[in-house]
XYZ file of N, CA and C in Angstrom:
450
model
N 140.411 58.620 100.319
C 140.188 59.844 101.077
C 140.186 61.070 100.157
N 141.147 61.085 99.222
C 141.235 62.206 98.285
C 139.985 62.264 97.391
N 139.512 61.065 96.979
C 138.329 61.012 96.129
C 137.105 61.542 96.883
N 136.966 61.169 98.147
C 135.838 61.594 98.964
C 135.871 63.101 99.149
N 137.063 63.641 99.440
C 137.226 65.087 99.592
C 136.913 65.814 98.294
N 137.370 65.264 97.154
C 137.123 65.872 95.857
C 135.622 65.853 95.529
N 134.964 64.743 95.803
C 133.530 64.624 95.520
C 132.746 65.586 96.407
N 133.068 65.682 97.684
C 132.377 66.567 98.614
C 132.560 68.027 98.217
N 133.769 68.431 97.847
C 133.994 69.820 97.461
C 133.290 70.148 96.149
N 133.253 69.206 95.197
C 132.533 69.414 93.934
C 131.037 69.559 94.183
N 130.519 68.739 95.065
C 129.093 68.799 95.406
C 128.733 70.140 96.042
N 129.545 70.588 96.990
C 129.306 71.877 97.659
C 129.397 73.015 96.650
N 130.375 72.995 95.780
C 130.533 74.035 94.767
C 129.312 74.075 93.839
N 128.817 72.901 93.441
C 127.655 72.822 92.556
C 126.407 73.398 93.215
N 126.193 73.079 94.475
C 125.028 73.596 95.201
C 125.074 75.126 95.274
N 126.226 75.680 95.609
C 126.359 77.143 95.690
C 126.182 77.788 94.312
N 126.676 77.179 93.268
C 126.571 77.749 91.922
C 125.100 77.768 91.461
N 124.368 76.681 91.698
C 122.960 76.620 91.307
C 122.158 77.645 92.103
N 122.403 77.764 93.395
C 121.702 78.717 94.249
C 121.956 80.153 93.786
N 123.182 80.460 93.434
C 123.523 81.801 92.964
C 122.828 82.124 91.654
N 122.718 81.150 90.753
C 122.039 81.389 89.478
C 120.561 81.650 89.684
N 119.934 80.933 90.609
C 118.517 81.143 90.871
C 118.286 82.548 91.410
N 119.113 83.019 92.314
C 118.945 84.370 92.861
C 119.242 85.420 91.819
N 120.165 85.155 90.900
C 120.513 86.115 89.861
C 119.373 86.271 88.854
N 118.589 85.216 88.619
C 117.510 85.309 87.646
C 116.261 85.969 88.226
N 116.141 86.077 89.555
C 115.007 86.753 90.179
C 115.212 88.256 90.074
N 114.389 88.883 89.253
C 114.493 90.324 89.045
C 113.681 91.064 90.093
N 114.169 92.222 90.526
C 113.337 93.030 91.424
C 112.081 93.496 90.665
N 110.965 93.477 91.341
C 109.718 93.859 90.681
C 108.744 94.455 91.686
N 107.723 95.093 91.131
C 106.624 95.616 91.950
C 105.697 94.452 92.265
N 104.973 94.577 93.356
C 103.953 93.586 93.716
C 102.765 94.321 94.306
N 101.562 93.948 93.861
C 100.360 94.627 94.300
C 99.593 93.733 95.276
N 99.208 94.310 96.428
C 98.450 93.583 97.454
C 97.215 94.397 97.826
N 96.032 93.813 97.636
C 94.796 94.497 97.942
C 94.306 94.140 99.353
N 93.683 95.119 100.031
C 93.065 94.853 101.346
C 91.895 93.886 101.164
N 91.141 94.077 100.065
C 90.015 93.188 99.730
C 89.893 93.165 98.216
N 89.379 92.063 97.686
C 89.169 91.961 96.240
C 87.688 91.851 95.901
N 86.839 91.795 96.921
C 85.383 91.747 96.715
C 84.740 92.789 97.622
N 83.846 93.614 97.024
C 83.063 94.556 97.825
C 81.596 94.146 97.701
N 80.960 93.927 98.854
C 79.553 93.525 98.881
C 78.713 94.721 99.361
N 77.905 95.265 98.450
C 77.013 96.365 98.808
C 75.863 95.883 99.685
N 75.576 94.606 99.643
C 74.388 94.097 100.319
C 73.170 94.564 99.545
N 72.093 94.898 100.247
C 70.899 95.447 99.588
C 70.951 96.952 99.723
N 70.920 97.634 98.587
C 70.900 99.103 98.585
C 69.701 99.569 97.777
N 69.209 100.754 98.146
C 68.047 101.300 97.474
C 68.425 101.905 96.126
N 67.451 101.880 95.233
C 67.623 102.514 93.931
C 67.981 103.979 94.141
N 69.025 104.450 93.471
C 69.489 105.822 93.619
C 70.384 106.012 94.819
N 70.721 104.912 95.522
C 71.567 104.988 96.721
C 73.044 105.142 96.387
N 73.876 105.058 97.422
C 75.307 105.242 97.286
C 75.947 103.993 96.680
N 76.396 104.108 95.450
C 77.024 102.991 94.746
C 78.536 103.114 94.690
N 79.139 103.810 95.661
C 80.585 104.024 95.651
C 81.292 103.043 96.578
N 82.507 102.653 96.178
C 83.373 101.862 97.046
C 84.827 102.136 96.655
N 85.718 101.798 97.573
C 87.152 102.022 97.332
C 87.901 100.723 97.613
N 88.747 100.353 96.660
C 89.658 99.228 96.834
C 91.037 99.801 97.107
N 91.579 99.563 98.304
C 92.906 100.057 98.660
C 93.933 98.976 98.393
N 95.104 99.400 97.896
C 96.168 98.444 97.628
C 97.502 99.024 98.052
N 98.489 98.147 98.153
C 99.826 98.548 98.579
C 100.863 97.903 97.659
N 101.931 98.631 97.368
C 103.047 98.077 96.615
C 103.962 97.375 97.601
N 103.924 96.048 97.630
C 104.767 95.273 98.542
C 106.039 94.787 97.860
N 106.292 95.268 96.653
C 107.489 94.862 95.916
C 108.656 95.791 96.154
N 109.651 95.694 95.299
C 110.883 96.471 95.439
C 111.058 97.539 94.365
N 110.139 97.601 93.410
C 110.181 98.585 92.331
C 108.885 99.381 92.317
N 108.865 100.577 91.692
C 107.618 101.352 91.603
C 106.535 100.576 90.837
N 105.303 100.712 91.317
C 104.149 100.035 90.732
C 103.350 101.024 89.894
N 103.018 100.621 88.665
C 102.223 101.468 87.774
C 101.017 100.669 87.286
N 99.832 101.243 87.495
C 98.605 100.633 86.968
C 98.443 101.111 85.529
N 98.489 100.181 84.577
C 98.397 100.568 83.183
C 96.956 100.610 82.685
N 96.078 99.808 83.318
C 94.684 99.782 82.880
C 93.799 99.282 84.013
N 92.636 99.913 84.162
C 91.616 99.451 85.092
C 90.300 99.522 84.334
N 89.710 98.362 84.048
C 88.508 98.292 83.217
C 87.393 97.546 83.936
N 86.165 98.018 83.735
C 85.014 97.342 84.322
C 84.358 96.439 83.274
N 83.545 95.511 83.755
C 82.894 94.561 82.856
C 81.711 95.153 82.115
N 81.241 96.340 82.528
C 80.138 96.999 81.793
C 80.163 98.501 82.037
N 79.339 99.217 81.325
C 79.303 100.671 81.428
C 78.641 101.219 82.675
N 77.973 100.371 83.438
C 77.302 100.841 84.652
C 78.270 100.960 85.825
N 79.502 100.498 85.646
C 80.521 100.563 86.679
C 81.682 101.405 86.162
N 82.031 102.454 86.923
C 83.071 103.380 86.484
C 84.220 103.395 87.485
N 85.444 102.963 87.057
C 86.580 103.009 87.972
C 87.446 104.257 87.754
N 88.030 104.751 88.825
C 89.051 105.820 88.778
C 90.180 105.320 89.652
N 91.431 105.598 89.265
C 92.555 105.039 90.009
C 93.743 105.979 90.071
N 94.664 105.630 90.938
C 95.889 106.388 91.133
C 96.733 106.236 89.857
N 97.009 107.345 89.190
C 97.718 107.291 87.898
C 99.245 107.345 88.041
N 99.739 107.994 89.088
C 101.185 108.118 89.245
C 101.760 106.807 89.824
N 103.051 106.520 89.569
C 103.661 105.300 90.108
C 103.619 105.289 91.638
N 103.379 104.107 92.196
C 103.321 103.930 93.640
C 104.670 103.316 94.054
N 105.393 104.021 94.901
C 106.699 103.563 95.335
C 106.566 102.364 96.274
N 107.630 101.556 96.414
C 107.575 100.414 97.319
C 107.168 100.830 98.739
N 106.220 100.092 99.313
C 105.740 100.377 100.651
C 104.626 101.405 100.713
N 104.322 102.069 99.605
C 103.274 103.101 99.570
C 101.952 102.494 99.110
N 100.855 103.283 99.295
C 99.512 102.784 98.979
C 98.845 103.616 97.884
N 97.855 103.006 97.263
C 97.046 103.670 96.254
C 95.608 103.207 96.391
N 94.722 103.793 95.572
C 93.294 103.465 95.649
C 92.686 103.339 94.268
N 91.696 102.472 94.187
C 90.838 102.381 93.017
C 89.428 102.695 93.512
N 88.871 103.790 93.000
C 87.539 104.257 93.375
C 86.568 103.707 92.331
N 85.506 103.027 92.774
C 84.535 102.439 91.867
C 83.159 102.999 92.152
N 82.460 103.413 91.080
C 81.096 103.902 91.199
C 80.182 102.975 90.392
N 79.146 102.450 91.051
C 78.147 101.644 90.376
C 76.858 102.470 90.261
N 76.246 102.467 89.065
C 75.023 103.223 88.818
C 73.832 102.492 89.443
N 73.357 102.995 90.582
C 72.278 102.325 91.322
C 70.885 102.635 90.765
N 70.795 103.217 89.579
C 69.492 103.396 88.945
C 69.012 102.082 88.312
N 69.949 101.154 88.163
C 69.631 99.854 87.579
C 69.198 98.907 88.696
N 68.042 98.309 88.541
C 67.479 97.426 89.566
C 67.993 96.000 89.389
N 68.047 95.280 90.496
C 68.389 93.865 90.442
C 69.731 93.526 91.070
N 70.197 92.322 90.768
C 71.446 91.790 91.327
C 72.651 92.481 90.697
N 73.644 92.807 91.545
C 74.900 93.386 91.096
C 75.961 92.277 91.123
N 76.622 92.047 90.006
C 77.748 91.098 89.937
C 78.656 91.581 88.820
N 79.600 92.432 89.166
C 80.482 93.048 88.165
C 81.940 92.800 88.504
N 82.796 92.894 87.484
C 84.223 92.705 87.666
C 84.979 93.946 87.210
N 86.088 94.222 87.909
C 86.990 95.292 87.534
C 88.363 94.647 87.343
N 88.897 94.717 86.141
C 90.183 94.094 85.836
C 91.279 95.120 85.952
N 92.284 94.837 86.800
C 93.406 95.730 87.043
C 94.642 95.138 86.398
N 95.273 95.894 85.492
C 96.508 95.465 84.832
C 97.619 96.411 85.241
N 98.756 95.820 85.668
C 99.881 96.624 86.154
C 101.194 95.984 85.770
N 102.295 96.613 86.215
C 103.622 96.068 85.973
C 104.091 95.157 87.105
N 103.173 94.700 87.945
C 103.515 93.856 89.084
C 103.828 92.424 88.628
N 104.426 91.634 89.529
C 104.676 90.210 89.234
C 103.371 89.532 88.845
N 102.328 89.786 89.618
C 100.979 89.320 89.274
C 100.351 90.468 88.489
N 100.494 90.418 87.187
C 100.147 91.592 86.365
C 98.657 91.863 86.235
N 97.807 90.844 86.432
C 96.364 91.018 86.303
C 95.670 90.562 87.585
N 94.843 91.457 88.136
C 94.049 91.155 89.317
C 92.605 91.500 88.988
N 91.672 90.638 89.354
C 90.242 90.884 89.120
C 89.576 91.215 90.449
N 88.985 92.403 90.513
C 88.212 92.842 91.668
C 86.740 92.603 91.354
N 85.929 92.416 92.385
C 84.498 92.152 92.155
C 83.654 93.016 93.065
N 82.488 93.427 92.530
C 81.475 94.085 93.338
C 80.205 93.256 93.219
N 79.450 93.180 94.322
C 78.212 92.412 94.291
C 77.201 93.046 95.237
N 75.966 92.658 95.096
C 74.895 93.170 95.935
C 73.583 93.108 95.189
N 72.621 93.904 95.675
C 71.316 93.954 95.024
C 70.722 95.343 95.199
N 70.228 95.894 94.080
C 69.546 97.185 94.120
C 68.050 96.904 94.214
N 67.417 97.468 95.260
C 65.985 97.249 95.477
C 65.237 98.561 95.462
N 63.931 98.485 95.309
C 63.085 99.673 95.307
C 62.926 100.183 96.738
N 63.038 101.472 96.866
C 62.842 102.096 98.174
C 61.361 102.016 98.523
N 61.041 101.593 99.744
C 59.627 101.507 100.092
C 58.982 102.894 100.112
N 57.736 102.932 99.719
C 57.005 104.202 99.692
C 56.820 104.702 101.115
N 57.000 105.978 101.295
C 56.785 106.568 102.632
C 55.311 106.870 102.778
N 54.735 106.347 103.833
C 53.312 106.514 104.079
C 53.149 107.415 105.304
N 52.355 108.455 105.125
C 52.067 109.354 106.250
C 50.959 108.731 107.069
N 51.115 108.728 108.386
C 50.049 108.154 109.214
C 48.812 109.045 109.130
N 47.685 108.387 109.125
C 46.427 109.136 109.081
C 46.118 109.705 110.443
N 45.523 110.877 110.438
C 45.115 111.489 111.697
C 43.774 110.882 112.081
N 43.733 110.369 113.295
C 42.510 109.762 113.781
C 41.628 110.864 114.417
N 40.468 111.014 113.911
C 39.543 112.019 114.450
C 38.559 111.330 115.390
N 38.344 111.986 116.519
C 37.364 111.490 117.486
C 36.175 112.432 117.436
N 35.122 112.018 116.781
C 33.942 112.873 116.641
C 33.189 113.079 117.952
N 33.440 112.291 118.923
C 32.770 112.393 120.210
C 33.519 113.299 121.172
N 34.667 113.738 120.798
C 35.470 114.571 121.730
C 34.882 115.980 121.785
N 34.971 116.588 122.960
C 34.465 117.951 123.113
C 35.619 118.932 122.918
N 35.317 120.135 122.402
C 36.358 121.128 122.214
C 36.897 121.607 123.557
N 38.105 122.016 123.553
C 38.749 122.509 124.774
C 38.588 124.016 124.817
N 38.023 124.504 125.903
C 37.845 125.961 126.062
C 38.814 126.455 127.093
N 39.365 127.568 126.852
C 40.305 128.150 127.807
C 39.720 129.356 128.426
């Protein structure tokens, strides 16, 4: 009986000690959560609106700081919230794509921060097409019509 009681109490003590160590090693940290990670422009005309916004929230317990936001090429320009985002607060990454370039859009924006997931890749996609030429309708003349006299 004493051995059983001793073994049970040792087992319970060990379980609590291991659980406490696991919780002690988990550090409070920032965490970044995006509303969306892909923006699809669809088909847009050359010279059209190439702007989009990626909204995110700090779902962690520490302030979130974006250290770097880089695009995969020079035709995509990101701007972002520079000040630390407190837990529960939101920030934005504003992206501009140069729609003077024709063809398929497939670009990446790499976000580096102090969050648990330190690197997040955002994507933009779509296609820039030529705007159709505006054609004025021709005026149909009726040579057989008589003038209207008042």
